[in-house]
Short mmCIF file of C-alpha atoms and ligand atoms in Angstrom, two decimals:
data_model
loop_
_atom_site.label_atom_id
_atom_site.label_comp_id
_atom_site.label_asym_id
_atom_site.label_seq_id
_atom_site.Cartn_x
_atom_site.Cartn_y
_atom_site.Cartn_z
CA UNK A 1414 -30.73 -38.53 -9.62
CA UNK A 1415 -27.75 -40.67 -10.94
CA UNK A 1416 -25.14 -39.72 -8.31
CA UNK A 1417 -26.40 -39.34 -4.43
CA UNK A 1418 -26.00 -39.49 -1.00
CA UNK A 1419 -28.29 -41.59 1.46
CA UNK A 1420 -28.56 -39.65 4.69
CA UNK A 1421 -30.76 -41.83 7.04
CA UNK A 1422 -32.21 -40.50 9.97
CA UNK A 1423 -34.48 -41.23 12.82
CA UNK A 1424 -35.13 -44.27 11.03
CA UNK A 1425 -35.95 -42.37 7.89
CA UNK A 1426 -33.42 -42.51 4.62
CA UNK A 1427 -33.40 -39.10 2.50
CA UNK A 1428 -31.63 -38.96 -0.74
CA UNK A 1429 -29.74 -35.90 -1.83
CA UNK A 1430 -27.93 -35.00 -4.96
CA UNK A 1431 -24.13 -35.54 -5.23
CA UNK A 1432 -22.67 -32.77 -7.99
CA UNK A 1433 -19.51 -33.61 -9.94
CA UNK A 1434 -17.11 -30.54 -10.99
CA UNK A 1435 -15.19 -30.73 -14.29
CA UNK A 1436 -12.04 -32.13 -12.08
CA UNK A 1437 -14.05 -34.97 -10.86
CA UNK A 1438 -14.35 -33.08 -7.35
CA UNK A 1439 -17.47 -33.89 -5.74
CA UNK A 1440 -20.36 -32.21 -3.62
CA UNK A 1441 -23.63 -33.26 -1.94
CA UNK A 1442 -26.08 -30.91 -2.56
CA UNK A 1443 -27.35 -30.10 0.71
CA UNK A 1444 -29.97 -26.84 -0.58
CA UNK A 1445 -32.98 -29.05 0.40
CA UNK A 1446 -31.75 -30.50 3.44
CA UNK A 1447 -33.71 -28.18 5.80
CA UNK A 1448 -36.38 -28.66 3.97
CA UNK A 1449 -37.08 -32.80 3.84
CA UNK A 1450 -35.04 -33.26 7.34
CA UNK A 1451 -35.41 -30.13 9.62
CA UNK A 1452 -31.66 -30.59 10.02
CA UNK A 1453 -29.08 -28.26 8.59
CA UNK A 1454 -25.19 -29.12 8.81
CA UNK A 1455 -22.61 -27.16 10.80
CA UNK A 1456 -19.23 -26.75 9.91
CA UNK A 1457 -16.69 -23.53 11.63
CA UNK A 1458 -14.86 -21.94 9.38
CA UNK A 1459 -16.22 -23.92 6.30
CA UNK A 1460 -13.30 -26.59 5.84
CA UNK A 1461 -15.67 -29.07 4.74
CA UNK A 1462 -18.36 -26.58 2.82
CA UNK A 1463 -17.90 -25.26 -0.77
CA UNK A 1464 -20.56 -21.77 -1.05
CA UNK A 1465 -20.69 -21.68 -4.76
CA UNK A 1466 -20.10 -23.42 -8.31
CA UNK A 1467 -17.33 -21.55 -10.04
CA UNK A 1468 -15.42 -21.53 -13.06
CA UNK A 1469 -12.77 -19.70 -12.37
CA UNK A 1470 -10.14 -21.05 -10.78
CA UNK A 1471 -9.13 -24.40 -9.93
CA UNK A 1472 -6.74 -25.67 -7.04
CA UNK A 1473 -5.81 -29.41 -6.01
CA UNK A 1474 -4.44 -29.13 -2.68
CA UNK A 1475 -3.22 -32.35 -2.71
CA UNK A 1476 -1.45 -32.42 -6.19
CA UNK A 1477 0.13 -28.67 -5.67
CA UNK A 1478 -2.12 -27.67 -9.03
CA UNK A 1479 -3.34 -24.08 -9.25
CA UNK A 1480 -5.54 -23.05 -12.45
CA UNK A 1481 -7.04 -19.95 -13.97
CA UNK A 1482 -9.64 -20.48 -16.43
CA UNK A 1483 -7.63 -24.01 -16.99
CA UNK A 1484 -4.65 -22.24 -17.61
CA UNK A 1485 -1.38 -23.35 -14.44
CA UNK A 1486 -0.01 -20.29 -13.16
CA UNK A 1487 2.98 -21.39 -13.47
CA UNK A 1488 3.01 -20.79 -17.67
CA UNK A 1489 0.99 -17.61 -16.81
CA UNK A 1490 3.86 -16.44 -14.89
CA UNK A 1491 6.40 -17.51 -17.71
CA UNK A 1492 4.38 -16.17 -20.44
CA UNK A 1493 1.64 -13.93 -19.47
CA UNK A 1494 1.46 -10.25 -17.78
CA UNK A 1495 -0.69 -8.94 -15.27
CA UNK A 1496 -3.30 -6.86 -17.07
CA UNK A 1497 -3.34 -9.96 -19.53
CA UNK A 1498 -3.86 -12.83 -16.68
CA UNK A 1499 -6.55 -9.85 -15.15
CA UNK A 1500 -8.61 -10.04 -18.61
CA UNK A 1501 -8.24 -13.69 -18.69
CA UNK A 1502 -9.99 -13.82 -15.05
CA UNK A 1503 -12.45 -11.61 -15.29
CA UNK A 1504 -13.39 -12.31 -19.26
CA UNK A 1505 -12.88 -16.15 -19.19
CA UNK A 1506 -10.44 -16.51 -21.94
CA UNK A 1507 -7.67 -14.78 -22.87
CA UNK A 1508 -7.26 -11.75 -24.98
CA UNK A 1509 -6.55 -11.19 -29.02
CA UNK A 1510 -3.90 -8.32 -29.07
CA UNK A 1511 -6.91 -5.74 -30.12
CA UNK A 1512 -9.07 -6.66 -26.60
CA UNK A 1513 -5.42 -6.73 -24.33
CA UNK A 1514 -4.85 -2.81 -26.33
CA UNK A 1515 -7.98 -2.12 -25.56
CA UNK A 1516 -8.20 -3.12 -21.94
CA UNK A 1517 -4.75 -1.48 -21.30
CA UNK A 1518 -6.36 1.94 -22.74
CA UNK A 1519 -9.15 1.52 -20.51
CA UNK A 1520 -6.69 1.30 -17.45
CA UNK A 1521 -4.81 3.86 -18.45
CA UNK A 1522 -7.99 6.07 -19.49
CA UNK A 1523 -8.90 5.29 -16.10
CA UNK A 1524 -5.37 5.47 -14.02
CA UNK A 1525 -6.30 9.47 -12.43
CA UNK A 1526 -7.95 9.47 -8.88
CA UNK A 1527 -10.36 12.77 -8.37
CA UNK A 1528 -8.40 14.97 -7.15
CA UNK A 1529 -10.44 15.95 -4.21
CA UNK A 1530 -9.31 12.46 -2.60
CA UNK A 1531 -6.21 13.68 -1.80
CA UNK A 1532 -7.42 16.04 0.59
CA UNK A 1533 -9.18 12.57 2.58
CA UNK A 1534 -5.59 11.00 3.05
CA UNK A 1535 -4.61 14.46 4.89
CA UNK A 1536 -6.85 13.52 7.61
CA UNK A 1537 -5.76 9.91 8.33
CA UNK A 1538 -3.24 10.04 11.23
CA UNK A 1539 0.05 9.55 10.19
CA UNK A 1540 0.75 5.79 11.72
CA UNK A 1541 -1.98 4.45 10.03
CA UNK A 1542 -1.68 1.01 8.12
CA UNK A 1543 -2.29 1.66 4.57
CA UNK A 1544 -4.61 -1.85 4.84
CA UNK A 1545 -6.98 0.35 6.47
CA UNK A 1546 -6.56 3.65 4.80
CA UNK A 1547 -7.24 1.56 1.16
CA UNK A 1548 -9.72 -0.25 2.50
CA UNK A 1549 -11.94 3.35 3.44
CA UNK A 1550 -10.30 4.91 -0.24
CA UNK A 1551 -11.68 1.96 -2.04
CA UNK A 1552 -15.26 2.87 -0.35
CA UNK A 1553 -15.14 6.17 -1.09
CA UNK A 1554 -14.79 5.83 -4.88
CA UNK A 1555 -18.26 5.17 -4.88
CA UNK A 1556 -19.15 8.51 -3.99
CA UNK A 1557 -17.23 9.78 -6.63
CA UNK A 1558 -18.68 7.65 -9.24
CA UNK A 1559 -22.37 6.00 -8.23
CA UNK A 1560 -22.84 5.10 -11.86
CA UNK A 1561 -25.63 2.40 -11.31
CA UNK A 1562 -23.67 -0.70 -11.72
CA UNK A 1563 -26.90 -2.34 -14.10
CA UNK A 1564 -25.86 -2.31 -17.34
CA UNK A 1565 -23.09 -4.26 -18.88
CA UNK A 1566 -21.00 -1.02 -20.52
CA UNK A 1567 -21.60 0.49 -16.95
CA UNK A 1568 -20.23 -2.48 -15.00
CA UNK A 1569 -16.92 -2.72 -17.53
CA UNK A 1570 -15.99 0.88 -16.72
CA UNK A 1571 -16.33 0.02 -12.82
CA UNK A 1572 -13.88 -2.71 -12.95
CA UNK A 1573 -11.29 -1.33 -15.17
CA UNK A 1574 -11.88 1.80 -13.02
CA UNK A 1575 -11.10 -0.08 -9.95
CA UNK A 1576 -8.19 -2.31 -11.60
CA UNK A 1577 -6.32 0.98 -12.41
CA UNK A 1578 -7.40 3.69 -9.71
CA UNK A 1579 -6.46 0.84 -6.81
CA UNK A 1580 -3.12 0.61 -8.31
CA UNK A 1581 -2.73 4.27 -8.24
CA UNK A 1582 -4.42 4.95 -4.55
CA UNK A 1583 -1.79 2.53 -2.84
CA UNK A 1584 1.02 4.29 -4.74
CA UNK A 1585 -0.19 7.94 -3.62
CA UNK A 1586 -0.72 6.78 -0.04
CA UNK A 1587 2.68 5.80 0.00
CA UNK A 1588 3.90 9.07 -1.44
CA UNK A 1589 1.53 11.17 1.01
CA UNK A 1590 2.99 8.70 4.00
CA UNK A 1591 6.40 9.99 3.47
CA UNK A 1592 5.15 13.52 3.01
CA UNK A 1593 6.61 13.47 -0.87
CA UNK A 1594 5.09 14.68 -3.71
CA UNK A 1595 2.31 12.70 -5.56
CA UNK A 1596 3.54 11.22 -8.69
CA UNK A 1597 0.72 10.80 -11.80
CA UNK A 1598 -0.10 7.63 -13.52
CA UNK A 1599 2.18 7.99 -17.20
CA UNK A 1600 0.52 6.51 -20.25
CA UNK A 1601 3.69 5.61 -21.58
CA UNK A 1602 4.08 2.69 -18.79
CA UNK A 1603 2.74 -0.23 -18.83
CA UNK A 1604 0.90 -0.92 -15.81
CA UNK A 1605 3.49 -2.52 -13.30
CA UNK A 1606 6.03 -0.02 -14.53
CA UNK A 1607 3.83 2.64 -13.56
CA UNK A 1608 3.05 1.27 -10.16
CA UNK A 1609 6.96 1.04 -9.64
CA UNK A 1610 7.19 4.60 -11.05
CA UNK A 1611 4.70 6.03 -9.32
CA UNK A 1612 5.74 4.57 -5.86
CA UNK A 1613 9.68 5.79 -6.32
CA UNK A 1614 9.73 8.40 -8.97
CA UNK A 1615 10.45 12.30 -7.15
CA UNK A 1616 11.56 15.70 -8.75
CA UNK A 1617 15.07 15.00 -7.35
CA UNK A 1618 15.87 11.59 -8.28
CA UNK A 1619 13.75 10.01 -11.33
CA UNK A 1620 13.13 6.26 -11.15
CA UNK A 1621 14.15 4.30 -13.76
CA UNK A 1622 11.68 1.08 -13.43
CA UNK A 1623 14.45 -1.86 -13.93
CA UNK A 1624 12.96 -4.73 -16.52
CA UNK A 1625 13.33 -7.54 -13.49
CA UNK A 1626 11.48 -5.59 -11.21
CA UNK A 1627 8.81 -5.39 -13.66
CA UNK A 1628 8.81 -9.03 -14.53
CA UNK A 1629 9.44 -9.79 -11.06
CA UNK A 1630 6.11 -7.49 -9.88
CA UNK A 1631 3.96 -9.18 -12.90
CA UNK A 1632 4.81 -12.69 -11.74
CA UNK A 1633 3.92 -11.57 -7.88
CA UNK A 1634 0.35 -10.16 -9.29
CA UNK A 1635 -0.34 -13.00 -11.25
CA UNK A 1636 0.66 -15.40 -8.47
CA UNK A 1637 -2.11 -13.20 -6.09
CA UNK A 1638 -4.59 -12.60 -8.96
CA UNK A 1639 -7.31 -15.08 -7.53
CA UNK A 1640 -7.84 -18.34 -5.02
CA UNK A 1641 -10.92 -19.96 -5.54
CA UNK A 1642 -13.41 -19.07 -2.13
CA UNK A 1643 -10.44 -18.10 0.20
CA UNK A 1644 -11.39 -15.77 3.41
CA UNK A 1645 -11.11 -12.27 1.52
CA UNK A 1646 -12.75 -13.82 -1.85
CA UNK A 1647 -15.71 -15.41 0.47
CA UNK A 1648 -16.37 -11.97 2.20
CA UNK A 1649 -16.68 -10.16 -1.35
CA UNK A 1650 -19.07 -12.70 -2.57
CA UNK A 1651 -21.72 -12.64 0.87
CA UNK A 1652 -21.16 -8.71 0.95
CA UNK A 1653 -21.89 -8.66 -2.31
CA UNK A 1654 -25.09 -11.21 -2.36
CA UNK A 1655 -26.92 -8.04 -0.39
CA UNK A 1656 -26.43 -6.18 -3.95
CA UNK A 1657 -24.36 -2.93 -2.79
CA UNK A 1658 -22.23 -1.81 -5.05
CA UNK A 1659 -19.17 -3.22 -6.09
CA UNK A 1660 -16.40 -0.93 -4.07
CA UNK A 1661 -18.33 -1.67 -0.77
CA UNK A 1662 -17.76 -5.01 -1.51
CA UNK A 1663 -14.33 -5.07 -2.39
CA UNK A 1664 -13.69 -2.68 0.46
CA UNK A 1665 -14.72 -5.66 2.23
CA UNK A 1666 -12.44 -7.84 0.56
CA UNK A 1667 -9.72 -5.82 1.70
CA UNK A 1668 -10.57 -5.49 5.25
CA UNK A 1669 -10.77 -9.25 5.17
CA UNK A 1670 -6.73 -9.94 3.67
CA UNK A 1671 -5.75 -7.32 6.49
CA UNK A 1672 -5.81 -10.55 8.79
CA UNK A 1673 -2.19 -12.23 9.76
CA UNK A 1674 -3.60 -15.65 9.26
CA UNK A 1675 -4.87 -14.52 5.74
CA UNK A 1676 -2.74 -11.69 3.14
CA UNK A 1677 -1.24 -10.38 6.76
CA UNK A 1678 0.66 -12.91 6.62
CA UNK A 1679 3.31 -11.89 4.07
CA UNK A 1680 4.09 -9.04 6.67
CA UNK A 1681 4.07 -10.99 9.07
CA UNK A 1682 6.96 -13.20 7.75
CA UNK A 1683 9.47 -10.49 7.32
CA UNK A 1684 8.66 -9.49 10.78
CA UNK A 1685 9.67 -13.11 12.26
CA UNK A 1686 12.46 -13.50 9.92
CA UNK A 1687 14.12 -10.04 11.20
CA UNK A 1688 13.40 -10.88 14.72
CA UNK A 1689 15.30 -14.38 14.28
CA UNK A 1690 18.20 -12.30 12.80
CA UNK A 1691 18.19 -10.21 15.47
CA UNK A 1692 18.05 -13.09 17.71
CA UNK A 1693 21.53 -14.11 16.12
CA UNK A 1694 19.34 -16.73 14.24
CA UNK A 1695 17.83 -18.64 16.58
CA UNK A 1696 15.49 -20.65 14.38
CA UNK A 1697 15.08 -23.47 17.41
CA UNK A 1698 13.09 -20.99 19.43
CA UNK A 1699 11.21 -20.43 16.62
CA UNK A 1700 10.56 -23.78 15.69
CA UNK A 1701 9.53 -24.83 19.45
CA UNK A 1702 7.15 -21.94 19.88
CA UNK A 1703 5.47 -22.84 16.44
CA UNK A 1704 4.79 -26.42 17.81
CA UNK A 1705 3.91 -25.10 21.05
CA UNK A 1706 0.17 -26.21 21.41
CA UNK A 1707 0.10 -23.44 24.69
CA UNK A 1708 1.88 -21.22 22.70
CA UNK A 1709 -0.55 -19.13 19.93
CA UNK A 1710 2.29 -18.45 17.75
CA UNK A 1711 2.12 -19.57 14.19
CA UNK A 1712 5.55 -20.06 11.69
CA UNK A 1713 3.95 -17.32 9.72
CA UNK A 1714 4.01 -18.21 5.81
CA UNK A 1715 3.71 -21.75 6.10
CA UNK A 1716 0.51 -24.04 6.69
CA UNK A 1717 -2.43 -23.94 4.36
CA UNK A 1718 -6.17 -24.73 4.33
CA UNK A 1719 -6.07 -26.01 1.25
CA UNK A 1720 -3.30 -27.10 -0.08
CA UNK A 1721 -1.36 -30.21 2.01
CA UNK A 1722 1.83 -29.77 -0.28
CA UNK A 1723 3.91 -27.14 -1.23
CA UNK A 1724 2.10 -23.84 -2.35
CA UNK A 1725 2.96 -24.27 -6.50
CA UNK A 1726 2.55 -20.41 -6.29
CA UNK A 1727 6.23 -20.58 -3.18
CA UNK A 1728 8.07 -22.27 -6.02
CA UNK A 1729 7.47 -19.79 -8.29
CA UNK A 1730 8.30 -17.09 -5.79
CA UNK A 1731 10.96 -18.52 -4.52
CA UNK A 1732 12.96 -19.47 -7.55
CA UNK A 1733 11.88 -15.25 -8.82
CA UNK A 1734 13.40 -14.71 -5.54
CA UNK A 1735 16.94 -15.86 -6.00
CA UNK A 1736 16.81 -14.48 -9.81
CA UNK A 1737 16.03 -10.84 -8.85
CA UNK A 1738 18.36 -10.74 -6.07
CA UNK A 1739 21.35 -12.13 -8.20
CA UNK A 1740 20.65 -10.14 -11.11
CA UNK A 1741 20.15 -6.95 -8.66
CA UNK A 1742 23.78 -8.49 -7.16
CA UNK A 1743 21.29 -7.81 -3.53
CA UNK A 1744 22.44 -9.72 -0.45
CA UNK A 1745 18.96 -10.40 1.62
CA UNK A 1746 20.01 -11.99 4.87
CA UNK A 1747 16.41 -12.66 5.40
CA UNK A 1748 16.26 -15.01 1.89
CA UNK A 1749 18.73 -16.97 3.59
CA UNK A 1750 17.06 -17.29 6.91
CA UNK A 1751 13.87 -18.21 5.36
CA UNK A 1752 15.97 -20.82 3.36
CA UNK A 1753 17.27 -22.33 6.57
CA UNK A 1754 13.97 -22.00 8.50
CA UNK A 1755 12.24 -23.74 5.80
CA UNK A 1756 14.91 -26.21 5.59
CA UNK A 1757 14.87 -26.97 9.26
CA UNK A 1758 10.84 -27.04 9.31
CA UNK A 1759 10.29 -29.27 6.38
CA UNK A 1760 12.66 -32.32 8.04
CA UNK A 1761 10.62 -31.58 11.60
CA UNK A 1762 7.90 -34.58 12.49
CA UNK A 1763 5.50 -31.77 13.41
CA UNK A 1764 5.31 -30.07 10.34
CA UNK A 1765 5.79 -33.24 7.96
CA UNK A 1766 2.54 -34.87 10.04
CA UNK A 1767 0.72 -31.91 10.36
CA UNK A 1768 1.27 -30.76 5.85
CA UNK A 1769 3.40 -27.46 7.12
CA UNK A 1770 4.75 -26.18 3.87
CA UNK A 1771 5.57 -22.42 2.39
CA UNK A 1772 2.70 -21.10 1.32
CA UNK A 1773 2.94 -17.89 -0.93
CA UNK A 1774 3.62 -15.76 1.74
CA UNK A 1775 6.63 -17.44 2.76
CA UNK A 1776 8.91 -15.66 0.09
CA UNK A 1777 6.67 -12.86 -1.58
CA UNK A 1778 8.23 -10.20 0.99
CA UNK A 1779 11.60 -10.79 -0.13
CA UNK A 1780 10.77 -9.68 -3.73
CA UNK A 1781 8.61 -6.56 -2.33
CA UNK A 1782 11.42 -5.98 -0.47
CA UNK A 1783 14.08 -6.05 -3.28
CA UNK A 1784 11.51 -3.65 -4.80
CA UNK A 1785 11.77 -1.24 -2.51
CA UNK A 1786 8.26 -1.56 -1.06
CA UNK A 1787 8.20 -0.51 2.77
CA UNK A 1788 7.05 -3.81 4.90
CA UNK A 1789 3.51 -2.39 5.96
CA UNK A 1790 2.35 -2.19 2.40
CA UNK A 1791 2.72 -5.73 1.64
CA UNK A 1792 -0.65 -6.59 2.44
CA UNK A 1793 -1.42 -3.77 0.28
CA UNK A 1794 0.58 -5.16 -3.16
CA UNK A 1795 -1.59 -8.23 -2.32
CA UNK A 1796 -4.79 -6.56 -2.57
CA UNK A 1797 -3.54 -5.34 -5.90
CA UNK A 1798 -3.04 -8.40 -7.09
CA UNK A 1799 -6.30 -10.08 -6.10
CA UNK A 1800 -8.27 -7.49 -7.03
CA UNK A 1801 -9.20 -9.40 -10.85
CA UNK A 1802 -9.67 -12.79 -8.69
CA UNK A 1803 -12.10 -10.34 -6.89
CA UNK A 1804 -13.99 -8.51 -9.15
CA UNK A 1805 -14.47 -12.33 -11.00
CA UNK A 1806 -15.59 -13.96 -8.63
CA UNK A 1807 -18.43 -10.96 -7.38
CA UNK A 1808 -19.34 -10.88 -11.20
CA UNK A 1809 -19.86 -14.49 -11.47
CA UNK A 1810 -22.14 -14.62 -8.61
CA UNK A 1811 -23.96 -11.43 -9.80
CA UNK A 1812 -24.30 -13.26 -13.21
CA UNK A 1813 -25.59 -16.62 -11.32
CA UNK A 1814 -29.39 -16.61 -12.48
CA UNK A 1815 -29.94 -18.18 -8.58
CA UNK A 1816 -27.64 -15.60 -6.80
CA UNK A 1817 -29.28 -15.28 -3.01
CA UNK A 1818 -28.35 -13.13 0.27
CA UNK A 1819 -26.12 -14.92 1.89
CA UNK A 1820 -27.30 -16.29 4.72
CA UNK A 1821 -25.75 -18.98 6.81
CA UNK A 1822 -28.12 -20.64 10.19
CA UNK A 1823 -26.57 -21.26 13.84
CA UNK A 1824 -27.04 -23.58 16.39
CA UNK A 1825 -28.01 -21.67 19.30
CA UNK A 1826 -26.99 -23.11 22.94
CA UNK A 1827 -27.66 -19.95 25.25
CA UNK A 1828 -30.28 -19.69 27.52
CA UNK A 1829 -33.67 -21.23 27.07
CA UNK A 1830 -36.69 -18.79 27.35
CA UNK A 1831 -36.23 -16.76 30.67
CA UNK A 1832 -37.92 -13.90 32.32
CA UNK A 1833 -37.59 -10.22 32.51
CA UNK A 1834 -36.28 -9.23 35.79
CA UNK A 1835 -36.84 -5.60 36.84
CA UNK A 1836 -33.35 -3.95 38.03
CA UNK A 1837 -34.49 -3.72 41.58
CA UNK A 1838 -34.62 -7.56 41.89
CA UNK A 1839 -31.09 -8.35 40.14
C1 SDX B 1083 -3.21 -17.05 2.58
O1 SDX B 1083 -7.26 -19.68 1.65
C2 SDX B 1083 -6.44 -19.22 0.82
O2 SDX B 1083 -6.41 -19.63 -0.37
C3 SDX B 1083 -5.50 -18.16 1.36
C4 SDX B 1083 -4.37 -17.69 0.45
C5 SDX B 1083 -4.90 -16.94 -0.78
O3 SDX B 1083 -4.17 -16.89 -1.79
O4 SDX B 1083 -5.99 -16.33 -0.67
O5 SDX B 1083 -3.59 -18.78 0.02
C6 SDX B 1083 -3.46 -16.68 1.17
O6 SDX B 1083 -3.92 -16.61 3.44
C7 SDX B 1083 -2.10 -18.01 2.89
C8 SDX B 1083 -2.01 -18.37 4.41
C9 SDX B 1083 -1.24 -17.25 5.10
N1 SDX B 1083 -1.27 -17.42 6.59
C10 SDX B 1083 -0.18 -17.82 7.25
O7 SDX B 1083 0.89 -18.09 6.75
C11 SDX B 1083 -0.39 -17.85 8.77
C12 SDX B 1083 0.20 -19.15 9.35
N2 SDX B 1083 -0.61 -20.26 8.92
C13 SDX B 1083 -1.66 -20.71 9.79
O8 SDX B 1083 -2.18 -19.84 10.69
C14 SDX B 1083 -2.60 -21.75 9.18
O9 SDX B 1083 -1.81 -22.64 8.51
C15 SDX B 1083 -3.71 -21.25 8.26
C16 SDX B 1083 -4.57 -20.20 8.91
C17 SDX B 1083 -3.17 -20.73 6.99
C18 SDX B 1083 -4.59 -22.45 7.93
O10 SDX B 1083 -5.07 -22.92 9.15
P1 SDX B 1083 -6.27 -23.97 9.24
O11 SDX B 1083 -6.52 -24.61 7.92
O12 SDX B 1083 -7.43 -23.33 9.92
O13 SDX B 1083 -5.65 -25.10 10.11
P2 SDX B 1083 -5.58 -25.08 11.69
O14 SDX B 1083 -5.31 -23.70 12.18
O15 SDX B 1083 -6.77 -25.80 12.19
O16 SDX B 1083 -4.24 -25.93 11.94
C19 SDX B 1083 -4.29 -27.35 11.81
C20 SDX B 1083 -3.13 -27.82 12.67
C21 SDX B 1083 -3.19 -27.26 14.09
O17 SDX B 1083 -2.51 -28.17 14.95
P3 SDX B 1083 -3.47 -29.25 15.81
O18 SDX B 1083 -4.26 -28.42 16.78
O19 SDX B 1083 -4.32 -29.97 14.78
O20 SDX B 1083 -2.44 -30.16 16.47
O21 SDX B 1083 -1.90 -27.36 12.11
C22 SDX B 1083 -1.27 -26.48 13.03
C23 SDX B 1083 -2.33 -26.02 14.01
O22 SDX B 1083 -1.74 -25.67 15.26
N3 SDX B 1083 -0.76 -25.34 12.25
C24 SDX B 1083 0.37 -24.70 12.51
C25 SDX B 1083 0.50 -23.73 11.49
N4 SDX B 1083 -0.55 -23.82 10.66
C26 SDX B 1083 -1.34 -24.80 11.15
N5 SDX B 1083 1.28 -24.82 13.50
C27 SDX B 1083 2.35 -23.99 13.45
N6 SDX B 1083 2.55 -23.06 12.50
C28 SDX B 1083 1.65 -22.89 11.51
N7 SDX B 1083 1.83 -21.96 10.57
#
């Protein structure tokens, strides 16, 4: 054991392995613990506990530095598109031009939903968030196609399956929402186009996808495509350790982002930044409530568990921001108030000693809503664009020869031992 940690207790000194990731990050093994001490550790919401070893992606949140496969997002989103960064995720490297044709015939092969599905959005009640109605659509694909998810050919056509067919769900919710007609998947498009197309294309007024939307939705995907163990990644990988299939557990994945402290959050913002506009822009309100420690109101797009600088991925969508809106000559008077809020919170004591800063969800609404996309289906374009980081992450585990249910222990502090007491007697 060349690296460890000396844990002594009750007079008695245990040694445990330290582990050392390729970026010099550091871990004590703690899997025998339990075992030589009769302790375990405890630690809510696992700020200080890493569940896996993964090669996926990498993130410094001290340094700002976010990595797929070793690759910074930030060439991926100069260089790279979606379906490209979603092969490099889930294959390791990236593809030759034969594998990315390939892969993009696959998606499209795979872009049609069964047709009896439609009928299952007819009976969702018309309010409901389409977080919840993808979530349950996700889940059902399964019963549409229980292929037994054992064999390596099998398991290919479930992801590219689920990379295309979520895509195409979210777009015909949308479409079913307004009560329009369902527009197909074309093979022509590429696979953002098609999204775009299929979301705003009718019979009376075709959509003509505009190239800086597309660039502007493949840089948004690419900046969502995967986080390392974040909430919704963590839930895939334990719902996924019981061996169900892999739409339960992305199902799960999704029901996890729904949360306004996790993907909610993007929704979130644009509901705060039109409420300060409608409050004739009364960002000091705003800014006292946040630091409010009676208050449970959060400045929604900013803070991080991770990273303790600025999101790299906010830069990005920021600075794609201000490009789409002055190419589309589009006047947001929510960019501007998010400009001035984050302004105002970056030179605030609280937020400089606390590590406030955008995270992605600061700005990503802006761009959905330059697209077009309605404000409850931002969550929803998130989803889409995690959904390689997802399907990675619950193959790697699958793949990891020492893959276990996922199990965590407690520390119970409720009543000792007690007697029955018969009704009568209460
Ligand atoms: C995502 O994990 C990932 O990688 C997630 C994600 C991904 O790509 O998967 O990056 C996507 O979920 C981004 C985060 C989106 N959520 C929000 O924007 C919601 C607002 N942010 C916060 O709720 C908060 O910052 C979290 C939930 C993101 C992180 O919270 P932590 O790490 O649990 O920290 P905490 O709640 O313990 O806060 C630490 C301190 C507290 O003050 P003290 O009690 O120590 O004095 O910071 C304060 C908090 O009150 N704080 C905030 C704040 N965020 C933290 N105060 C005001 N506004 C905020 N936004």
């Amino acid at each position: 054991m060349d690296d460890y940690a000396k844990i002594i207790y009750k007079g008695k000194t245990y040694k445990l392995p330290v582990v050392t990731g390729s970026e010099g990050e550091k871990a004590i093994d703690i899997s025998t613990l339990r075992q030589k001490t009769g302790l375990i550790t405890l630690d809510p919401g696992f700020a200080n506990t890493g569940s896996c070893i993964s090669s996926i992606t990498f993130m410094s949140g001290e340094k700002g530095i976010l990595r797929y496969r070793g690759i910074p997002v930030e060439e991926l989103a100069r260089h790279s598109t979606f379906t490209e960064t979603a092969y490099l995720l889930i294959n390791g490297v990236l593809p030759t031009r034969k594998e990315l044709n390939r892969f993009s015939v696959l998606l499209n092969d795979n872009s049609l939903v069964h047709e009896d599905m439609q009928i299952f959005y007819q009976n969702f009640p018309r309010a409901s968030h389409p977080m919840g109605i993808l979530s349950s659509m996700v889940n059902a694909l399964r019963s549409f196609y229980p292929e037994l998810q054992t064999v390596e050919e099998e398991i290919n056509k479930t992801v590219t399956r689920l990379l295309s067919k979520m895509r195409t769900l979210a777009a015909m919710s949308y479409k079913i929402s307004m009560g329009h007609k369902v527009i197909y998947p074309r093979p022509d498009l590429p696979y953002c186009a098609n999204f775009l197309n299929m979301m705003f294309d009718s019979p009376v007024k075709p959509y003509r996808t505009h190239k800086e939307l597309v660039k502007a939705l493949n840089v948004f995907w690419i900046l969502h495509a995967d986080h390392e163990q974040n909430c919704s990644t963590s839930a895939v990988r334990v719902v996924g350790s019981g061996r169900v299939n892999l739409y339960a557990a992305i199902s799960a994945g999704i029901a996890a982002l729904w949360g306004p402290l996790h993907g909610g959050a993007n929704q979130a913002v644009i509901e705060m930044l039109s409420d300060i506009v409608k409050n004739n822009g009364d960002i000091d309100s705003v800014i006292k409530r946040a630091k409010d420690k009676n208050d449970p109101f959060r400045l929604m797009g900013f803070g991080h568990r991770v990273y303790k600088t600025y999101d790299p991925r906010a830069k990005i969508i920021k600075k794609t921001c201000d490009r789409v809106l002055k190419k589309l000559k589009i006047k947001d008077p929510l960019l501007d108030m998010a400009k001035e809020l984050e302004e105002r919170a970056l030179t605030d004591d609280y937020f400089i000693e606390h590590n406030l800063y955008p995270n992605i969800d600061f700005y990503s609404g802006i761009i959905l809503r330059a697209m077009g996309i309605p404000t409850n289906m931002f969550t929803v374009m998130f989803a889409i664009g995690r959904l390689p980081g997802w399907i990675a992450q619950w193959q790697e585990s699958a793949d990891d020869p020492k893959w276990r249910l996922s199990r965590p222990r407690q520390i119970y502090t409720g009543p000792t031992k007690s007697k029955y007491i018969p009704i009568d007697e209460r």
